Amino acid sequence: MLDKIKASTKLFLLVFVMSAVIVGIGVYGINNLKAMNMITKTMYEDRVLPMVQLTGVRGAYTLEIMATANKLQAHQLNYQQVKRIIKKGSEKASKNWADYMATYLTPEEDQLVKQAIAYMDVAEESMDNLRLIIDKQDSVALKKFVNEEMYPSFDPVIAKLNDLIQLQVRVANEVYINSNEVYSSTSINSYILIVFSLAFGITLSFYIVKNINDMIKRLQDLILYVTNASDNIASASQEMSASSQLMSEGASEQASSAEQVAASMEEMTANILQNTENAQQTERLTVKVVGDLLEGSKAVNETVISMKDIANKITIIGEIARQTNLLALNAAVEAARAGENGKGFAVVAAEVRKLAERSQVAAAEINDLSRNGVTISERSGKLLEMLVPDIQKTSKLVQEISASSVEQNSGVEQINSALQQLSNVIQQNAATAEELASSSEVLSSQADQLRETVNKNSGGQDVGTVQKATPVKTNKYKKAFSSTSRNALASKNGVDLNMGNGMDAKDSDYERF
Amino acid sequence: MNDAQIATNSYLSFKLEDETFAVEVAKVLEILEIPSITKVPKSPAYMTGVINLRGNVLPVIDTRLKFGLSTTEYTVNTCIVVFKVDIGHESLVLGALVDSVQEVLEIDQDQIHPSPSIGNKYRSEFILGMARVNDNFLMILNIDDVFSADDIMAVKETSIKEITE
């Protein structure tokens, strides 16, 4: 699971854990120091100061009051002086006592204090007596007081005060012992913590260093890969440059072709327009032709009738010619019978007969011809009538052709606009291809730079060796890299990138683990 | 009128089926178109009938039948040639149906060759000779011999009957 965490995270984890341990130790130490400080403060405030105050009270009683009374009896001091000293001593005692009472009292101390207060009331009574004696300046009473009353009334108080002082010393000793215990436990805990954190830190560091070493190895691989890839990118980008130049040329050719096509299309448009016009004209012509044909058919029918008439008439002529022939023959016969006298007439009759025969033949021929003419005319009439629907159909077809020509025209216009677009796109393509060429050149130089940078920063000769040993094909660089390069890494000694042994100047900047 | 002179020179030619025949012009009276022909009962097959020729009865003979051909089929060219036939001292006028009348032509005597007697389907006594005109042979008929005495009798009877009626 930890393998998947980033190296920086690992480092951060290490630093965080170590910092947490340090902070924990620090907080623990500060807490203990605070406890020690509290102990010291208690020692001073609750033990040392009370001792001073108690000593002050005791001193006030012994030195200011009792000693002064003795000195007065021995006449070493006068009454006025004594009175002042006693007043001072009384004030000192009450002040110190009040201060003492303000401090912390242990239960045992409290009991002792109560006893002391009881004794102090007795001492106060005797003090009042002393004050009366001093005011009266009664030396007898003084003597009696000093000898009989003073010591019994003051000694218990002093004894109690001494007990209290002893108690302070004892309690201070107890506190000292307590503080010793705190110190020892704290130091033991701290040692344990330090040892534990050291162990944890070292373990974690070893782990992270191992990870970083792995990462470095992976980085070596990566650098190899990047170097190869940059070579490949360089060659690929060169190829790409060439290809894109080719593409650019192709695009230019395309552009020219598209222009040619556009020109052809324009010609075609003109042709189609011409076609449309021709078709429309043809349509008009066919309509006219249909009319003419109908008229022609009618004319042919009339011709047929006329020819039939002619044939009839010609038959009559033929008949006449035949009869003339007969008459001529008769005349010839008559002339022949007339003998020598009829010779001239015979010649005339023969001529007439010949003419009659010729006209008969001609009539027969005309008859045949007119019969032929009639049949031909009838046939042509029929053909003309048959032509009409065909021509009407042609007219329809021509109309359709005209309509489709118009459609073609619009289609051609669309094609023209599409061609325009195509031309634009092709020009764009050409520009893009040129851009691509320059970009690939830039890419190539970038790849070279990248390779140089990688070589510079990662023991270049090793990578170079690999690169020379395994020239990678452009289009199969992945496969080639994964198979050939890895194999090369595994098999060849020159590929074993050992970053640890050979320390150089740059490596000395880094700490070794 | 000099019949012999005429006979030496002019001939009328006509056609029967594919053959061309010629007769002396002196024997020909006239040429007629086919009028309405009245059939005569119980007459021989070659007697087609009689016609009215300007008030006279003219017997008409089917020449084709007489010559042993099929019966004449009437066309526009079919004509009746009126002959004057001399039998002995008697003369007779009769009409002969011919397929068509050709022309009147002059044939010199030296152009006329005698007809061959063998292989001729016509009786040789009918034919005076053969003449060559324009690469065609025409047979010159002796019209007097074509019609025998029997024919004449039949014709005469028909004519008389017709006249008496």
GROMACS .gro file of C-alpha atoms in nm, chain A residues 165-454:
model
  290
  165ILE     CA    1   0.939   2.528   6.186
  166GLN     CA    2   1.032   2.163   6.216
  167LEU     CA    3   0.715   2.076   6.031
  168GLN     CA    4   0.810   2.311   5.748
  169VAL     CA    5   1.146   2.143   5.719
  170ARG     CA    6   0.983   1.800   5.714
  171VAL     CA    7   0.724   1.898   5.457
  172ALA     CA    8   0.996   2.058   5.241
  173ASN     CA    9   1.187   1.736   5.260
  174GLU     CA   10   0.875   1.546   5.152
  175VAL     CA   11   0.828   1.782   4.860
  176TYR     CA   12   1.192   1.736   4.767
  177ILE     CA   13   1.149   1.361   4.764
  178ASN     CA   14   0.835   1.402   4.554
  179SER     CA   15   1.016   1.619   4.308
  180ASN     CA   16   1.293   1.363   4.283
  181GLU     CA   17   1.036   1.102   4.194
  182VAL     CA   18   0.885   1.328   3.929
  183TYR     CA   19   1.230   1.393   3.785
  184SER     CA   20   1.322   1.027   3.765
  185SER     CA   21   0.990   0.921   3.608
  186THR     CA   22   1.011   1.207   3.358
  187SER     CA   23   1.365   1.127   3.260
  188ILE     CA   24   1.281   0.757   3.216
  189ASN     CA   25   0.977   0.838   3.003
  190SER     CA   26   1.178   1.083   2.796
  191TYR     CA   27   1.451   0.826   2.736
  192ILE     CA   28   1.192   0.571   2.633
  193LEU     CA   29   1.029   0.821   2.397
  194ILE     CA   30   1.359   0.925   2.244
  195VAL     CA   31   1.467   0.567   2.189
  196PHE     CA   32   1.132   0.475   2.044
  197SER     CA   33   1.121   0.775   1.811
  198LEU     CA   34   1.478   0.714   1.702
  199ALA     CA   35   1.392   0.355   1.616
  200PHE     CA   36   1.077   0.459   1.433
  201GLY     CA   37   1.254   0.735   1.245
  202ILE     CA   38   1.539   0.512   1.140
  203THR     CA   39   1.303   0.240   1.020
  204LEU     CA   40   1.088   0.481   0.827
  205SER     CA   41   1.392   0.654   0.682
  206PHE     CA   42   1.532   0.322   0.562
  207TYR     CA   43   1.202   0.241   0.404
  208ILE     CA   44   1.175   0.581   0.235
  209VAL     CA   45   1.535   0.569   0.121
  210LYS     CA   46   1.467   0.228  -0.033
  211ASN     CA   47   1.165   0.374  -0.201
  212ILE     CA   48   1.358   0.671  -0.328
  213ASN     CA   49   1.629   0.439  -0.460
  214ASP     CA   50   1.360   0.242  -0.642
  215MET     CA   51   1.222   0.566  -0.770
  216ILE     CA   52   1.566   0.671  -0.887
  217LYS     CA   53   1.597   0.339  -1.071
  218ARG     CA   54   1.262   0.397  -1.225
  219LEU     CA   55   1.376   0.746  -1.312
  220GLN     CA   56   1.680   0.595  -1.485
  221ASP     CA   57   1.446   0.378  -1.685
  222LEU     CA   58   1.232   0.679  -1.749
  223ILE     CA   59   1.531   0.879  -1.864
  224LEU     CA   60   1.628   0.596  -2.099
  225TYR     CA   61   1.276   0.588  -2.223
  226VAL     CA   62   1.266   0.965  -2.257
  227THR     CA   63   1.596   0.964  -2.445
  228ASN     CA   64   1.481   0.698  -2.683
  229ALA     CA   65   1.145   0.862  -2.712
  230SER     CA   66   1.307   1.196  -2.784
  231ASP     CA   67   1.520   1.032  -3.055
  232ASN     CA   68   1.212   0.875  -3.193
  233ILE     CA   69   1.027   1.202  -3.168
  234ALA     CA   70   1.312   1.372  -3.351
  235SER     CA   71   1.312   1.121  -3.636
  236ALA     CA   72   0.933   1.102  -3.636
  237SER     CA   73   0.908   1.477  -3.646
  238GLN     CA   74   1.154   1.487  -3.934
  239GLU     CA   75   0.944   1.231  -4.113
  240MET     CA   76   0.641   1.430  -4.016
  241SER     CA   77   0.802   1.740  -4.156
  242ALA     CA   78   0.872   1.560  -4.483
  243SER     CA   79   0.523   1.415  -4.485
  244SER     CA   80   0.366   1.747  -4.412
  245GLN     CA   81   0.570   1.906  -4.689
  246LEU     CA   82   0.445   1.632  -4.918
  247MET     CA   83   0.101   1.701  -4.783
  248SER     CA   84   0.147   2.068  -4.851
  249GLU     CA   85   0.252   1.993  -5.208
  250GLY     CA   86  -0.041   1.757  -5.239
  251ALA     CA   87  -0.271   2.023  -5.105
  252SER     CA   88  -0.132   2.270  -5.357
  253GLU     CA   89  -0.192   2.020  -5.634
  254GLN     CA   90  -0.535   1.962  -5.496
  255ALA     CA   91  -0.596   2.332  -5.496
  256SER     CA   92  -0.492   2.360  -5.860
  257SER     CA   93  -0.699   2.055  -5.948
  258ALA     CA   94  -0.994   2.202  -5.765
  259GLU     CA   95  -0.950   2.523  -5.961
  260GLN     CA   96  -0.935   2.324  -6.284
  261VAL     CA   97  -1.245   2.138  -6.177
  262ALA     CA   98  -1.411   2.468  -6.097
  263ALA     CA   99  -1.321   2.599  -6.441
  264SER     CA  100  -1.449   2.281  -6.601
  265MET     CA  101  -1.764   2.313  -6.398
  266GLU     CA  102  -1.810   2.665  -6.520
  267GLU     CA  103  -1.766   2.545  -6.877
  268MET     CA  104  -2.011   2.271  -6.801
  269THR     CA  105  -2.252   2.528  -6.663
  270ALA     CA  106  -2.226   2.718  -6.990
  271ASN     CA  107  -2.277   2.395  -7.182
  272ILE     CA  108  -2.576   2.307  -6.970
  273LEU     CA  109  -2.721   2.650  -7.025
  274GLN     CA  110  -2.663   2.604  -7.397
  275ASN     CA  111  -2.826   2.263  -7.369
  276THR     CA  112  -3.121   2.412  -7.189
  277GLU     CA  113  -3.161   2.674  -7.457
  278ASN     CA  114  -3.121   2.415  -7.730
  279ALA     CA  115  -3.371   2.189  -7.561
  280GLN     CA  116  -3.620   2.473  -7.534
  281GLN     CA  117  -3.563   2.562  -7.897
  282THR     CA  118  -3.597   2.198  -7.993
  283GLU     CA  119  -3.918   2.184  -7.796
  284ARG     CA  120  -4.055   2.483  -7.987
  285LEU     CA  121  -3.936   2.330  -8.310
  286THR     CA  122  -4.098   1.998  -8.232
  287VAL     CA  123  -4.426   2.169  -8.154
  288LYS     CA  124  -4.399   2.346  -8.488
  289VAL     CA  125  -4.296   2.021  -8.654
  290VAL     CA  126  -4.601   1.847  -8.510
  291GLY     CA  127  -4.822   2.117  -8.660
  292ASP     CA  128  -4.638   2.099  -8.990
  293LEU     CA  129  -4.657   1.724  -8.988
  294LEU     CA  130  -5.029   1.732  -8.936
  295GLU     CA  131  -5.057   1.979  -9.219
  296GLY     CA  132  -4.823   1.764  -9.431
  297SER     CA  133  -5.034   1.461  -9.357
  298LYS     CA  134  -5.342   1.652  -9.466
  299ALA     CA  135  -5.158   1.765  -9.778
  300VAL     CA  136  -5.052   1.411  -9.850
  301ASN     CA  137  -5.411   1.294  -9.817
  302GLU     CA  138  -5.518   1.566 -10.057
  303THR     CA  139  -5.236   1.460 -10.285
  304VAL     CA  140  -5.362   1.105 -10.272
  305ILE     CA  141  -5.710   1.219 -10.370
  306SER     CA  142  -5.567   1.433 -10.648
  307MET     CA  143  -5.352   1.149 -10.770
  308LYS     CA  144  -5.648   0.920 -10.772
  309ASP     CA  145  -5.828   1.183 -10.980
  310ILE     CA  146  -5.528   1.203 -11.207
  311ALA     CA  147  -5.522   0.827 -11.237
  312ASN     CA  148  -5.888   0.828 -11.334
  313LYS     CA  149  -5.828   1.100 -11.588
  314ILE     CA  150  -5.527   0.920 -11.723
  315THR     CA  151  -5.736   0.605 -11.760
  316ILE     CA  152  -5.968   0.807 -11.975
  317ILE     CA  153  -5.669   0.930 -12.172
  318GLY     CA  154  -5.549   0.572 -12.204
  319GLU     CA  155  -5.889   0.469 -12.323
  320ILE     CA  156  -5.887   0.749 -12.576
  321ALA     CA  157  -5.537   0.651 -12.687
  322ARG     CA  158  -5.644   0.291 -12.725
  323GLN     CA  159  -5.944   0.393 -12.928
  324THR     CA  160  -5.725   0.625 -13.131
  325ASN     CA  161  -5.494   0.333 -13.187
  326LEU     CA  162  -5.782   0.124 -13.308
  327LEU     CA  163  -5.899   0.404 -13.531
  328ALA     CA  164  -5.549   0.447 -13.668
  329LEU     CA  165  -5.527   0.075 -13.729
  330ASN     CA  166  -5.856   0.088 -13.913
  331ALA     CA  167  -5.730   0.384 -14.108
  332ALA     CA  168  -5.413   0.196 -14.189
  333VAL     CA  169  -5.616  -0.099 -14.303
  334GLU     CA  170  -5.825   0.131 -14.517
  335ALA     CA  171  -5.516   0.300 -14.653
  336ALA     CA  172  -5.358  -0.037 -14.733
  337ARG     CA  173  -5.673  -0.142 -14.905
  338ALA     CA  174  -5.667   0.180 -15.103
  339GLY     CA  175  -5.334   0.063 -15.239
  340GLU     CA  176  -5.105   0.309 -15.406
  341ASN     CA  177  -5.355   0.587 -15.355
  342GLY     CA  178  -5.372   0.538 -14.985
  343LYS     CA  179  -4.996   0.531 -14.929
  344GLY     CA  180  -4.973   0.885 -14.789
  345PHE     CA  181  -5.268   0.825 -14.570
  346ALA     CA  182  -5.117   0.496 -14.456
  347VAL     CA  183  -4.807   0.682 -14.340
  348VAL     CA  184  -5.021   0.933 -14.152
  349ALA     CA  185  -5.227   0.649 -14.006
  350ALA     CA  186  -4.912   0.467 -13.897
  351GLU     CA  187  -4.781   0.786 -13.738
  352VAL     CA  188  -5.113   0.844 -13.565
  353ARG     CA  189  -5.113   0.484 -13.450
  354LYS     CA  190  -4.759   0.522 -13.319
  355LEU     CA  191  -4.857   0.840 -13.135
  356ALA     CA  192  -5.165   0.667 -13.001
  357GLU     CA  193  -4.956   0.374 -12.893
  358ARG     CA  194  -4.703   0.604 -12.731
  359SER     CA  195  -4.973   0.797 -12.555
  360GLN     CA  196  -5.125   0.467 -12.447
  361VAL     CA  197  -4.793   0.350 -12.313
  362ALA     CA  198  -4.738   0.687 -12.153
  363ALA     CA  199  -5.089   0.678 -12.006
  364ALA     CA  200  -5.024   0.328 -11.876
  365GLU     CA  201  -4.695   0.442 -11.733
  366ILE     CA  202  -4.856   0.748 -11.580
  367ASN     CA  203  -5.127   0.527 -11.445
  368ASP     CA  204  -4.874   0.295 -11.291
  369LEU     CA  205  -4.674   0.587 -11.162
  370SER     CA  206  -4.979   0.755 -11.019
  371ARG     CA  207  -5.086   0.427 -10.862
  372ASN     CA  208  -4.738   0.396 -10.717
  373GLY     CA  209  -4.756   0.761 -10.615
  374VAL     CA  210  -5.089   0.699 -10.447
  375THR     CA  211  -4.955   0.403 -10.254
  376ILE     CA  212  -4.638   0.591 -10.166
  377SER     CA  213  -4.836   0.896 -10.064
  378GLU     CA  214  -5.071   0.683  -9.860
  379ARG     CA  215  -4.774   0.519  -9.695
  380SER     CA  216  -4.603   0.852  -9.636
  381GLY     CA  217  -4.929   0.990  -9.496
  382LYS     CA  218  -4.953   0.696  -9.264
  383LEU     CA  219  -4.588   0.736  -9.174
  384LEU     CA  220  -4.640   1.107  -9.112
  385GLU     CA  221  -4.939   1.028  -8.892
  386MET     CA  222  -4.732   0.769  -8.715
  387LEU     CA  223  -4.456   1.027  -8.676
  388VAL     CA  224  -4.687   1.265  -8.489
  389PRO     CA  225  -4.707   1.072  -8.162
  390ASP     CA  226  -4.337   0.998  -8.181
  391ILE     CA  227  -4.261   1.364  -8.226
  392GLN     CA  228  -4.503   1.454  -7.951
  393LYS     CA  229  -4.319   1.207  -7.732
  394THR     CA  230  -3.994   1.363  -7.845
  395SER     CA  231  -4.134   1.700  -7.751
  396LYS     CA  232  -4.222   1.570  -7.407
  397LEU     CA  233  -3.878   1.416  -7.372
  398VAL     CA  234  -3.722   1.740  -7.481
  399GLN     CA  235  -3.931   1.922  -7.221
  400GLU     CA  236  -3.802   1.677  -6.963
  401ILE     CA  237  -3.451   1.733  -7.092
  402SER     CA  238  -3.506   2.105  -7.055
  403ALA     CA  239  -3.634   2.062  -6.700
  404SER     CA  240  -3.347   1.833  -6.609
  405SER     CA  241  -3.107   2.079  -6.765
  406VAL     CA  242  -3.243   2.347  -6.535
  407GLU     CA  243  -3.206   2.110  -6.243
  408GLN     CA  244  -2.858   2.027  -6.363
  409ASN     CA  245  -2.784   2.393  -6.369
  410SER     CA  246  -2.881   2.436  -6.006
  411GLY     CA  247  -2.690   2.117  -5.921
  412VAL     CA  248  -2.388   2.253  -6.096
  413GLU     CA  249  -2.420   2.576  -5.902
  414GLN     CA  250  -2.428   2.377  -5.582
  415ILE     CA  251  -2.128   2.181  -5.699
  416ASN     CA  252  -1.958   2.509  -5.776
  417SER     CA  253  -2.016   2.642  -5.426
  418ALA     CA  254  -1.907   2.308  -5.281
  419LEU     CA  255  -1.596   2.327  -5.494
  420GLN     CA  256  -1.532   2.678  -5.367
  421GLN     CA  257  -1.558   2.549  -5.013
  422LEU     CA  258  -1.338   2.256  -5.103
  423SER     CA  259  -1.084   2.491  -5.250
  424ASN     CA  260  -1.088   2.700  -4.932
  425VAL     CA  261  -1.047   2.389  -4.721
  426ILE     CA  262  -0.763   2.271  -4.941
  427GLN     CA  263  -0.587   2.605  -4.910
  428GLN     CA  264  -0.638   2.590  -4.536
  429ASN     CA  265  -0.499   2.238  -4.544
  430ALA     CA  266  -0.198   2.359  -4.732
  431ALA     CA  267  -0.140   2.632  -4.476
  432THR     CA  268  -0.193   2.385  -4.194
  433ALA     CA  269   0.051   2.142  -4.355
  434GLU     CA  270   0.313   2.415  -4.376
  435GLU     CA  271   0.249   2.506  -4.015
  436LEU     CA  272   0.273   2.139  -3.930
  437ALA     CA  273   0.605   2.119  -4.111
  438SER     CA  274   0.746   2.409  -3.914
  439SER     CA  275   0.596   2.273  -3.594
  440SER     CA  276   0.754   1.935  -3.656
  441GLU     CA  277   1.088   2.103  -3.715
  442VAL     CA  278   1.047   2.282  -3.386
  443LEU     CA  279   0.946   1.952  -3.232
  444SER     CA  280   1.258   1.790  -3.374
  445SER     CA  281   1.483   2.056  -3.227
  446GLN     CA  282   1.295   2.031  -2.899
  447ALA     CA  283   1.347   1.654  -2.901
  448ASP     CA  284   1.721   1.705  -2.962
  449GLN     CA  285   1.735   1.955  -2.680
  450LEU     CA  286   1.544   1.717  -2.456
  451ARG     CA  287   1.785   1.437  -2.536
  452GLU     CA  288   2.083   1.661  -2.466
  453THR     CA  289   1.931   1.775  -2.140
  454VAL     CA  290   1.858   1.419  -2.036
   0.00000   0.00000   0.00000
